[in-house]
Amino acid sequence: MSKEDIVKRIEELREEIRHHEYCYYVLDSPEISDAEFDLLMRELEELEKEYPELITADSPTQRVGGEPLSAFEKVEHSTPVLSLSNSFSEGELRDFARRVYKLAGTGALDFVLEHKVDGLSAILKYEGGIFTSGATRGNGIVGEDITENIRTIRSVPLKLPESINLEIRGEIYISKKDFIRLNEERLDNEEEPFANPRNAAAGSVRQLDPRIAASRPLSMFAYDLVYVEGRNIRTHVEALEFLKEMGFKVNWYQKCTGIEEVIELCNEWAVKRDDLPFEIDGMVVKVNDFALREQLGATAKSPRWAIAYKFPAQQKTTVVKDIIISVGRTGALTPTAVLEPVQIAGSTISRATLHNEEEIKRKDIRIGDHVLLQKAGDVIPEVVKVIKEKRTGNEKPFIMPAECHVCGAEVVREKGEAVARCTNITGCPAQRREGILHFISRDAMNIDGVGPALIDQLLEKGLIEDYADLYALSFEDLLPLERMGEKSAENAVRAISESKERPLHNLVFALGIRHVGAGTARILASRYHSIEDLAAASTEELEAIEEIGPVIADSIVNFFSSEHNRQVIEKLSRHGVKMRAEKTAGEEDKSGFLAGKKFVFTGTLEKFTRSEAKEKVLSLGGQVSSSVSRNTDYLVAGESTGSKLDKARELGITILDEKGFMELLGEQE
Ligand code: AMP
Ligand code: ZN
């Protein structure tokens, strides 16, 4: 292929990938399979690896940026991000409408009703159609620069279909389903579960390492157009339709004439909200006409043309019939309350996790107690408190059993730990089962077509003992099992075999090392390049990695020192599971002249644009990050620099002016 053909092919691939990201993440209706999508992505990555000078910031391969930040930079908003005034009743909504009518000098007018999605707001800017920056709301005047984390959200376009300048606001959120899965994974990894999807989204967006944000299932709805150049948009409905055209994900909305229509719909949604795939904590009512909004203006705190309607709190009382225990992958015993089923806003609740023994003690929950139950953040039901007045004296305190109810092994709660564990690490069938389910899960080896029901049969029949045994299964092994047709047996065998080629970080995560979540696994994989090297790492060496503390380091060393684990890994390797990393486009090019060197730019350069300078560094094997940390090798400082320069001085980092930078580049010629 000529260079020209390559440029063309790269552009073609990018367009195609953008289209499929749009179908999948914005429209929720993929046109191709994941495998086909991966193929396109891989072709693009290969080409970009070969021609790093052709990498652009808007390429779909560039969603996960470089190095972790040491802190978020502050950004001042172009327009203050106000909060919304609240209303809690029909009466307050009517009062709002009356105020609007009076100020506008009209009768009934058009409102637009939207869901108040429970996430966190973000302000996004595009220049020439390219995503350039994203910020949190902060205090409304100054927010934090979370550009790199927003880039990882696949429903956020990095490039718009038109080359325009605009600014929008949106809500970053995590869907109910993804939230449950995320928390399950966290529990499995001994990480504190998030209280609700909003905390999970906020916690993810506030990660300094974009690779962690990338591993979280974040989405974004665009809900406001702040500014657009060269377009005459007069109403909110026009703005939302325009945002859709630009490829943003726009949520349900409804234009209503007059407030009574709004009220009717708010009441409907108070019930229907449970059927939505994401959480809402109310509705937002906005005046449709932009000219009218201007006329209405804002108070210091909130615009006069919009109001939030908050749904009433959702709590009910019920009875704890029993407290049961389940054994997790790492042996953790999790108590769950079995409840007298109750309806909370449309859904029936009969279970609530009690997390651990401490939690039960703290709330003094006993079997037989009447409790106040709440759908915290609307997803996981939570026992708020015991209604002690209703006690009869027959309630039974919960006692953590001394033996695992599955395998009979001793249960131990280590000092300083909240969690009690079954100590039979290699032999407990429950731990083994959970370990295998973890191995096949999405962020691990992602083995589609193999689910819990199949794993249970395989374990029962003695066809597998650990996850490595999956790779020895044949079509003939699977066919006689229940609910197995030829097709599904074939699919399962193929899916298992395909998973041998998963990237190293998937494997590191899949091994099920305590405290090693998907994000940590990525960090380890990019540092060690093979399971062998990781297994040989010492605690000191691991602790020297910024993100890795003593607990994780210990757990890793522990894991690899176990004879049983070594054997399972050996078995994986024998079955042909890929145990080392292939260099991918994002990784440093060791042969490059600037290999491993980390650059940060500040201020404006004369001879290059920022992105030209970045590409230059990337093409020579160097890395570019957006803020200065101890790991930075060079700060390239142009005109009118800011806080980065001070920081670099403080850390004693080599500072280059433009001339120095050019000399450095020139050295290789
Ligand atoms: P509050 O935090 O109560 O002042 O409410 C304002 C916040 O509601 C905004 O900052 C957004 O994060 C959030 N929000 C969620 N959905 C919408 C929406 N459709 N329109 C405006 N704000 C919304
Ligand atoms: Zn056990």
XYZ file of C-alpha atoms in Angstrom, residues 17-590:
574
model
C -15.503 2.497 13.990
C -17.107 5.802 14.954
C -20.281 4.701 13.239
C -20.329 1.394 15.110
C -19.525 3.020 18.449
C -22.460 5.318 17.770
C -24.781 2.390 16.961
C -23.682 0.458 20.015
C -23.248 3.091 22.678
C -25.647 5.831 21.620
C -28.425 4.031 19.777
C -28.083 0.758 21.724
C -28.484 -1.124 18.468
C -25.246 -2.610 17.156
C -25.012 -3.480 13.485
C -22.060 -5.833 13.821
C -20.831 -8.365 16.360
C -18.255 -7.541 19.016
C -15.781 -9.766 17.210
C -16.212 -7.879 13.944
C -15.835 -4.616 15.796
C -12.631 -5.836 17.451
C -11.286 -6.778 14.052
C -11.750 -3.235 12.749
C -10.191 -1.819 15.874
C -7.243 -4.151 15.602
C -6.607 -3.240 11.969
C -6.599 0.430 12.903
C -4.298 -0.167 15.862
C -1.882 -2.099 13.691
C -1.765 0.649 11.089
C -1.319 3.328 13.715
C 1.416 1.299 15.324
C 3.223 1.149 12.018
C 2.586 4.807 11.267
C 2.489 6.602 14.611
C 2.791 9.937 12.845
C -0.764 9.396 11.603
C -2.269 9.110 15.087
C -4.681 11.921 15.857
C -6.371 12.772 19.128
C -9.810 12.049 17.670
C -8.905 8.525 16.596
C -11.093 5.897 18.300
C -7.891 4.238 19.510
C -7.097 7.283 21.599
C -9.897 7.006 24.128
C -7.581 5.866 26.849
C -4.897 8.455 27.241
C -1.435 8.323 28.678
C -0.216 8.501 32.199
C -2.186 9.002 35.378
C -2.484 12.603 36.528
C -1.120 13.740 39.851
C -4.059 16.089 40.332
C -6.864 17.567 38.278
C -6.318 21.027 36.921
C -8.888 23.673 37.647
C -10.882 25.194 34.817
C -13.076 28.231 34.856
C -16.435 27.731 33.167
C -17.366 29.964 30.223
C -20.832 30.351 31.733
C -21.537 29.671 35.390
C -23.100 26.266 35.934
C -26.066 27.048 38.159
C -28.057 24.554 40.141
C -31.759 23.977 39.738
C -34.348 25.079 42.223
C -36.386 22.195 43.543
C -40.072 21.439 43.821
C -41.604 18.580 45.756
C -45.312 18.792 44.942
C -47.837 19.579 42.236
C -48.545 22.852 44.013
C -44.923 23.938 43.764
C -44.871 23.102 40.057
C -47.965 25.276 39.540
C -46.312 28.108 41.501
C -43.297 27.838 39.218
C -45.490 28.068 36.123
C -47.356 31.062 37.520
C -44.085 32.925 38.121
C -42.935 32.147 34.597
C -46.214 33.261 33.002
C -46.182 36.472 34.990
C -42.595 37.405 34.111
C -43.129 36.443 30.473
C -46.477 38.232 30.332
C -48.142 35.211 28.744
C -50.595 32.455 29.507
C -49.672 28.787 29.145
C -46.470 28.214 27.189
C -44.283 25.338 26.093
C -42.159 23.469 28.595
C -39.821 20.602 27.909
C -39.866 17.795 30.445
C -36.802 15.576 30.951
C -35.613 12.962 33.392
C -33.345 14.186 36.124
C -30.765 11.503 35.624
C -28.881 10.774 38.815
C -25.241 11.064 37.882
C -22.905 14.005 37.730
C -22.858 16.837 35.293
C -20.077 17.550 32.854
C -19.298 20.440 30.553
C -17.832 19.470 27.189
C -16.194 21.646 24.556
C -15.584 20.921 20.883
C -13.379 22.961 18.607
C -13.613 22.462 14.880
C -15.735 19.400 15.600
C -13.089 17.784 17.804
C -13.590 17.078 21.510
C -11.077 19.275 23.304
C -12.032 19.511 26.936
C -14.370 18.317 29.621
C -14.898 19.568 33.149
C -16.907 18.841 36.248
C -19.300 21.404 37.619
C -17.219 22.001 40.741
C -18.542 25.027 42.559
C -20.324 26.243 39.428
C -17.641 28.809 38.592
C -14.536 26.644 38.614
C -14.579 22.938 37.879
C -11.954 20.276 37.377
C -10.432 19.241 34.086
C -11.545 15.652 33.514
C -10.918 15.633 29.752
C -8.972 12.388 29.744
C -11.649 10.541 31.679
C -14.458 11.832 29.491
C -12.562 10.668 26.414
C -12.972 7.103 27.685
C -16.791 7.311 27.600
C -17.754 5.576 24.421
C -21.094 7.337 23.993
C -19.235 10.658 23.861
C -18.172 11.423 20.279
C -14.528 12.446 19.922
C -15.313 13.883 16.513
C -18.563 15.461 15.333
C -19.961 15.076 11.829
C -19.443 18.819 11.323
C -16.423 20.955 11.951
C -18.029 23.358 14.437
C -17.309 24.928 17.814
C -19.730 24.138 20.559
C -20.190 23.643 24.265
C -22.675 21.292 25.839
C -23.679 19.949 29.218
C -24.517 16.393 29.984
C -24.991 13.914 32.754
C -22.459 11.132 33.216
C -24.108 8.064 34.685
C -23.887 4.319 35.147
C -26.894 2.177 34.249
C -28.600 0.078 36.917
C -27.442 -3.171 35.339
C -23.844 -2.047 34.992
C -23.913 -0.727 38.543
C -24.953 -4.085 39.963
C -22.271 -5.839 37.948
C -19.654 -3.300 38.982
C -20.472 -3.767 42.656
C -20.430 -7.540 42.350
C -16.988 -7.307 40.865
C -15.879 -4.972 43.601
C -17.145 -7.284 46.300
C -15.344 -10.164 44.603
C -12.192 -8.107 44.626
C -12.664 -7.102 48.231
C -13.231 -3.524 47.272
C -15.837 -1.409 49.024
C -19.055 -1.452 46.966
C -20.431 1.898 45.813
C -23.524 3.091 47.636
C -25.409 3.960 44.456
C -24.879 4.502 40.723
C -24.277 8.211 41.212
C -21.408 7.595 43.634
C -20.042 4.976 41.287
C -20.123 7.407 38.348
C -18.649 10.256 40.376
C -15.970 8.000 41.828
C -15.013 6.787 38.377
C -14.851 10.218 36.814
C -12.645 11.401 39.646
C -9.964 8.781 39.040
C -6.598 10.262 38.207
C -5.764 7.287 36.021
C -7.859 7.344 32.838
C -7.332 3.598 32.505
C -9.463 3.108 35.595
C -12.183 5.383 34.266
C -12.021 3.412 31.017
C -12.676 0.200 32.888
C -15.889 1.612 34.382
C -19.159 1.381 32.439
C -19.790 5.123 32.102
C -22.322 6.718 29.769
C -23.389 10.273 29.102
C -26.631 11.956 28.104
C -26.302 15.386 26.557
C -29.061 17.625 27.944
C -28.142 21.237 27.272
C -26.545 23.159 24.444
C -24.638 26.044 26.014
C -23.187 27.521 22.884
C -22.812 26.780 19.188
C -21.121 28.822 16.515
C -22.916 29.695 13.309
C -26.256 28.049 14.010
C -29.528 29.678 14.744
C -31.174 27.521 17.349
C -34.205 29.037 18.996
C -35.714 26.384 21.209
C -34.608 23.639 23.542
C -36.311 21.020 21.350
C -34.283 22.248 18.370
C -31.151 22.116 20.510
C -31.781 18.536 21.621
C -32.485 17.426 18.058
C -29.301 19.165 16.940
C -27.322 17.344 19.646
C -28.724 14.061 18.358
C -27.604 14.980 14.850
C -24.135 15.650 16.203
C -23.992 12.086 17.504
C -24.633 12.686 21.201
C -26.767 10.395 23.261
C -29.929 12.331 24.113
C -32.400 10.928 26.589
C -36.202 10.823 26.382
C -37.874 14.266 26.495
C -41.369 15.600 25.967
C -42.649 18.989 24.954
C -45.671 19.953 27.046
C -48.065 22.852 26.600
C -48.854 24.259 30.018
C -47.983 22.937 33.466
C -50.877 20.471 33.853
C -49.429 18.252 31.169
C -46.083 18.420 32.957
C -47.673 17.384 36.266
C -49.485 14.465 34.725
C -46.252 13.143 33.237
C -44.292 13.690 36.471
C -46.825 11.500 38.283
C -46.542 8.842 35.637
C -42.766 8.794 35.837
C -42.820 8.566 39.642
C -44.023 4.994 39.046
C -42.445 4.201 35.677
C -38.966 5.255 36.821
C -38.328 1.751 38.060
C -38.547 0.407 34.536
C -35.878 2.765 33.262
C -32.443 1.219 32.762
C -30.830 4.100 34.682
C -31.681 5.964 37.843
C -33.535 9.214 38.014
C -34.200 11.184 41.160
C -36.811 13.437 39.650
C -37.770 15.356 36.537
C -36.534 18.627 35.075
C -38.929 21.168 33.612
C -37.447 23.753 31.217
C -38.928 26.623 29.238
C -38.621 25.707 25.564
C -38.152 29.137 23.998
C -34.594 30.523 24.227
C -35.602 34.160 23.832
C -38.004 33.742 26.690
C -35.292 32.127 28.827
C -33.148 35.165 28.253
C -35.973 37.395 29.372
C -36.578 35.333 32.522
C -32.905 35.281 33.502
C -31.522 33.739 36.661
C -31.119 34.373 40.357
C -27.657 34.019 41.837
C -28.265 30.345 42.397
C -30.520 29.059 39.635
C -32.194 29.937 36.354
C -35.816 31.158 36.573
C -36.737 29.194 33.461
C -36.198 25.728 34.862
C -37.082 23.712 37.935
C -36.422 20.209 39.230
C -39.249 18.062 40.486
C -38.055 15.588 43.119
C -39.807 12.293 43.663
C -40.894 11.402 47.171
C -38.493 9.200 49.191
C -38.921 5.465 48.900
C -38.976 3.620 52.192
C -41.123 0.801 53.577
C -41.092 -1.446 56.618
C -40.829 -5.204 56.439
C -39.669 -8.226 58.445
C -36.322 -10.023 58.356
C -37.313 -13.667 58.017
C -33.813 -15.070 57.912
C -30.194 -14.190 57.385
C -28.399 -16.419 54.907
C -24.767 -16.603 53.890
C -23.088 -16.914 50.542
C -19.440 -17.765 49.910
C -17.573 -15.592 47.419
C -14.575 -16.235 45.206
C -12.078 -15.324 47.880
C -13.987 -17.155 50.570
C -15.695 -14.038 51.921
C -18.941 -14.871 53.664
C -21.619 -12.338 52.820
C -24.794 -12.279 54.904
C -28.043 -11.432 53.143
C -31.392 -10.659 54.759
C -34.321 -12.678 53.482
C -37.275 -10.323 53.761
C -41.022 -10.531 53.811
C -41.488 -9.336 50.212
C -42.497 -5.672 49.912
C -43.329 -3.415 47.007
C -41.233 -0.290 46.774
C -42.333 1.955 43.943
C -43.181 -0.781 41.550
C -40.699 -3.530 42.323
C -40.858 -6.389 44.763
C -37.999 -6.712 47.199
C -37.285 -9.902 49.074
C -33.537 -9.724 49.696
C -31.110 -7.127 50.960
C -27.385 -7.536 51.370
C -26.127 -6.870 54.888
C -22.511 -6.691 53.681
C -20.742 -8.204 56.719
C -20.933 -9.094 60.369
C -19.863 -5.634 61.526
C -22.682 -3.988 59.611
C -25.208 -6.330 61.229
C -23.776 -5.584 64.666
C -23.708 -1.872 64.050
C -27.363 -1.793 63.040
C -28.210 -4.572 65.526
C -30.271 -6.493 62.986
C -31.812 -9.701 64.319
C -33.806 -12.439 62.649
C -37.465 -11.575 63.164
C -36.876 -7.824 63.372
C -39.108 -5.246 61.750
C -36.854 -3.022 59.686
C -37.091 0.129 57.646
C -36.074 -0.724 54.099
C -34.977 1.785 51.528
C -34.157 1.509 47.915
C -30.877 3.355 48.260
C -30.152 5.118 45.040
C -33.095 3.113 43.797
C -31.098 0.039 43.003
C -29.804 -1.980 45.891
C -32.309 -2.202 48.685
C -30.809 -1.311 52.013
C -31.853 -1.884 55.594
C -31.808 1.601 57.109
C -32.595 0.685 60.688
C -34.372 -1.683 62.990
C -37.716 -0.603 64.404
C -36.898 -1.570 67.974
C -40.364 -0.651 69.320
C -41.709 -3.660 67.449
C -39.437 -6.171 69.122
C -41.186 -8.991 71.011
C -38.121 -10.543 72.564
C -38.236 -13.526 70.229
C -35.765 -12.034 67.748
C -32.614 -14.028 67.206
C -29.231 -12.318 66.976
C -27.144 -13.363 63.989
C -24.050 -15.406 64.628
C -21.451 -15.917 61.960
C -20.965 -19.697 61.782
C -17.580 -21.105 62.733
C -17.602 -23.429 59.746
C -18.258 -22.887 56.055
C -21.719 -24.258 55.322
C -20.539 -25.444 51.907
C -17.282 -27.254 52.672
C -17.158 -27.432 56.449
C -13.794 -25.695 56.711
C -12.975 -23.285 59.473
C -14.205 -19.705 59.133
C -11.779 -17.003 60.201
C -12.042 -13.306 60.558
C -8.646 -11.750 60.530
C -7.755 -8.876 62.796
C -8.757 -5.508 61.399
C -10.972 -7.111 58.739
C -14.721 -6.756 58.537
C -15.099 -9.864 56.451
C -15.130 -13.462 57.672
C -13.747 -16.081 55.318
C -13.834 -19.774 54.578
C -10.204 -20.825 54.921
C -10.367 -23.684 52.441
C -8.895 -21.597 49.627
C -8.235 -24.319 47.122
C -10.768 -26.904 48.131
C -14.031 -25.069 48.866
C -16.459 -25.873 46.020
C -18.230 -22.538 46.481
C -14.981 -20.579 46.157
C -13.968 -22.612 43.155
C -17.274 -22.056 41.431
C -17.150 -18.301 42.045
C -13.543 -18.221 40.859
C -14.496 -19.869 37.593
C -17.469 -17.535 37.123
C -15.101 -14.640 37.665
C -12.645 -16.079 35.145
C -15.261 -16.195 32.379
C -16.797 -12.808 33.199
C -16.729 -9.857 30.838
C -13.711 -7.909 32.055
C -11.842 -11.135 32.660
C -11.637 -13.709 29.835
C -15.054 -12.685 28.518
C -16.163 -16.171 27.528
C -19.584 -15.746 25.957
C -21.824 -18.764 25.697
C -20.587 -20.242 28.962
C -22.741 -19.295 31.934
C -23.352 -20.310 35.552
C -25.728 -23.151 34.612
C -23.119 -24.787 32.390
C -20.335 -24.289 34.938
C -22.495 -25.928 37.609
C -23.033 -28.985 35.429
C -19.351 -29.207 34.558
C -18.387 -29.079 38.216
C -21.026 -31.589 39.193
C -19.946 -34.070 36.543
C -16.318 -33.603 37.482
C -15.460 -32.353 33.994
C -13.626 -29.363 35.431
C -12.013 -28.561 38.739
C -10.582 -25.152 38.049
C -10.766 -22.548 35.315
C -7.797 -23.919 33.417
C -9.719 -27.143 32.829
C -12.168 -25.211 30.641
C -9.548 -25.249 27.892
C -9.468 -29.049 27.843
C -13.199 -29.354 27.120
C -14.241 -30.754 23.772
C -17.452 -30.626 21.789
C -18.073 -34.260 22.802
C -17.729 -33.401 26.489
C -20.391 -30.727 26.251
C -22.940 -32.266 23.926
C -24.463 -34.750 26.426
C -25.091 -32.013 29.019
C -28.537 -30.646 29.771
C -29.839 -27.849 27.583
C -26.922 -28.319 25.181
C -27.563 -28.490 21.478
C -24.921 -28.955 18.803
C -24.978 -25.264 18.128
C -24.533 -24.173 21.723
C -21.833 -26.775 22.384
C -19.968 -25.567 19.328
C -20.331 -21.950 20.416
C -19.099 -22.690 23.909
C -16.016 -24.532 22.670
C -15.248 -21.776 20.191
C -15.729 -19.039 22.798
C -13.406 -20.825 25.205
C -10.783 -21.281 22.540
C -11.029 -17.689 21.338
C -10.437 -16.427 24.850
C -6.878 -17.798 24.739
C -5.934 -14.700 22.812
C -7.228 -12.141 25.311
C -4.894 -9.269 26.176
C -2.660 -9.834 29.186
C -4.595 -7.489 31.462
C -7.733 -9.593 31.030
C -5.801 -12.653 32.110
C -4.217 -10.903 35.089
C -7.672 -9.865 36.244
C -9.161 -13.291 35.476
C -6.682 -15.123 37.716
C -8.679 -13.763 40.626
C -5.870 -12.356 42.725
C -7.354 -10.786 45.821
C -7.453 -6.957 45.680
C -6.547 -6.911 41.976
C -9.462 -5.325 40.143
C -9.673 -4.658 36.428
C -7.893 -1.315 36.744
C -4.991 -2.694 38.790
C -4.722 -5.572 36.329
C -4.200 -3.116 33.502
C -1.466 -1.352 35.386
C 0.274 -4.632 36.169
C 0.000 -5.892 32.600
C 1.448 -2.748 31.136
C 4.306 -2.867 33.629
C 5.222 -6.559 33.442
C 4.322 -7.715 29.928
C 4.008 -11.361 31.002
C 2.578 -13.540 33.747
C 6.019 -14.972 34.290
C 7.519 -11.562 35.022
C 4.612 -10.609 37.239
C 4.959 -13.868 39.171
C 8.625 -13.102 39.752
C 8.011 -9.610 41.108
C 8.887 -8.916 44.726
C 6.740 -6.983 47.179
C 9.203 -4.068 47.141
C 9.181 -3.923 43.378
C 5.391 -3.982 43.251
C 5.053 -1.352 45.948
C 7.284 0.932 43.949
C 4.466 1.216 41.418
C 2.552 4.333 42.262
C -0.926 2.826 42.311
C 0.028 -0.291 44.239
C 0.022 -0.321 48.015
C 1.367 -2.912 50.433
C -1.901 -4.844 50.667
C -2.154 -5.401 46.929
C 1.569 -6.141 46.627
C 1.374 -8.754 49.382
C -1.662 -10.336 47.865
C 0.041 -10.653 44.452
C 3.178 -12.221 45.882
C 1.042 -14.528 47.996
C -0.984 -15.607 45.036
C 2.018 -16.621 42.975
C 3.714 -18.359 45.846
C 0.877 -20.862 46.132
C 1.740 -24.213 44.613
C -1.867 -24.730 43.575
C -1.995 -21.430 41.713
C 1.300 -22.148 39.995
C -0.080 -25.424 38.740
C -3.251 -23.852 37.410
C -1.222 -21.200 35.605
C 1.046 -23.847 34.202
C -2.035 -25.672 32.934
C -3.343 -22.490 31.281
C -0.040 -22.102 29.542
C -0.018 -25.708 28.377
C -3.440 -25.216 26.826
C -2.106 -22.331 24.803
C -3.533 -19.362 26.716
C -1.489 -16.326 25.767
C 0.644 -15.381 28.765
C 2.419 -12.296 27.488
C 1.465 -8.896 26.114
C 1.701 -8.003 22.497
C 2.756 -4.476 21.966
C -0.241 -2.422 20.955
C -0.542 0.987 19.369
C -0.965 2.752 22.706
C 2.183 1.306 24.170
C 5.534 2.901 24.103
C 7.740 2.036 21.155
C 10.958 0.888 22.742
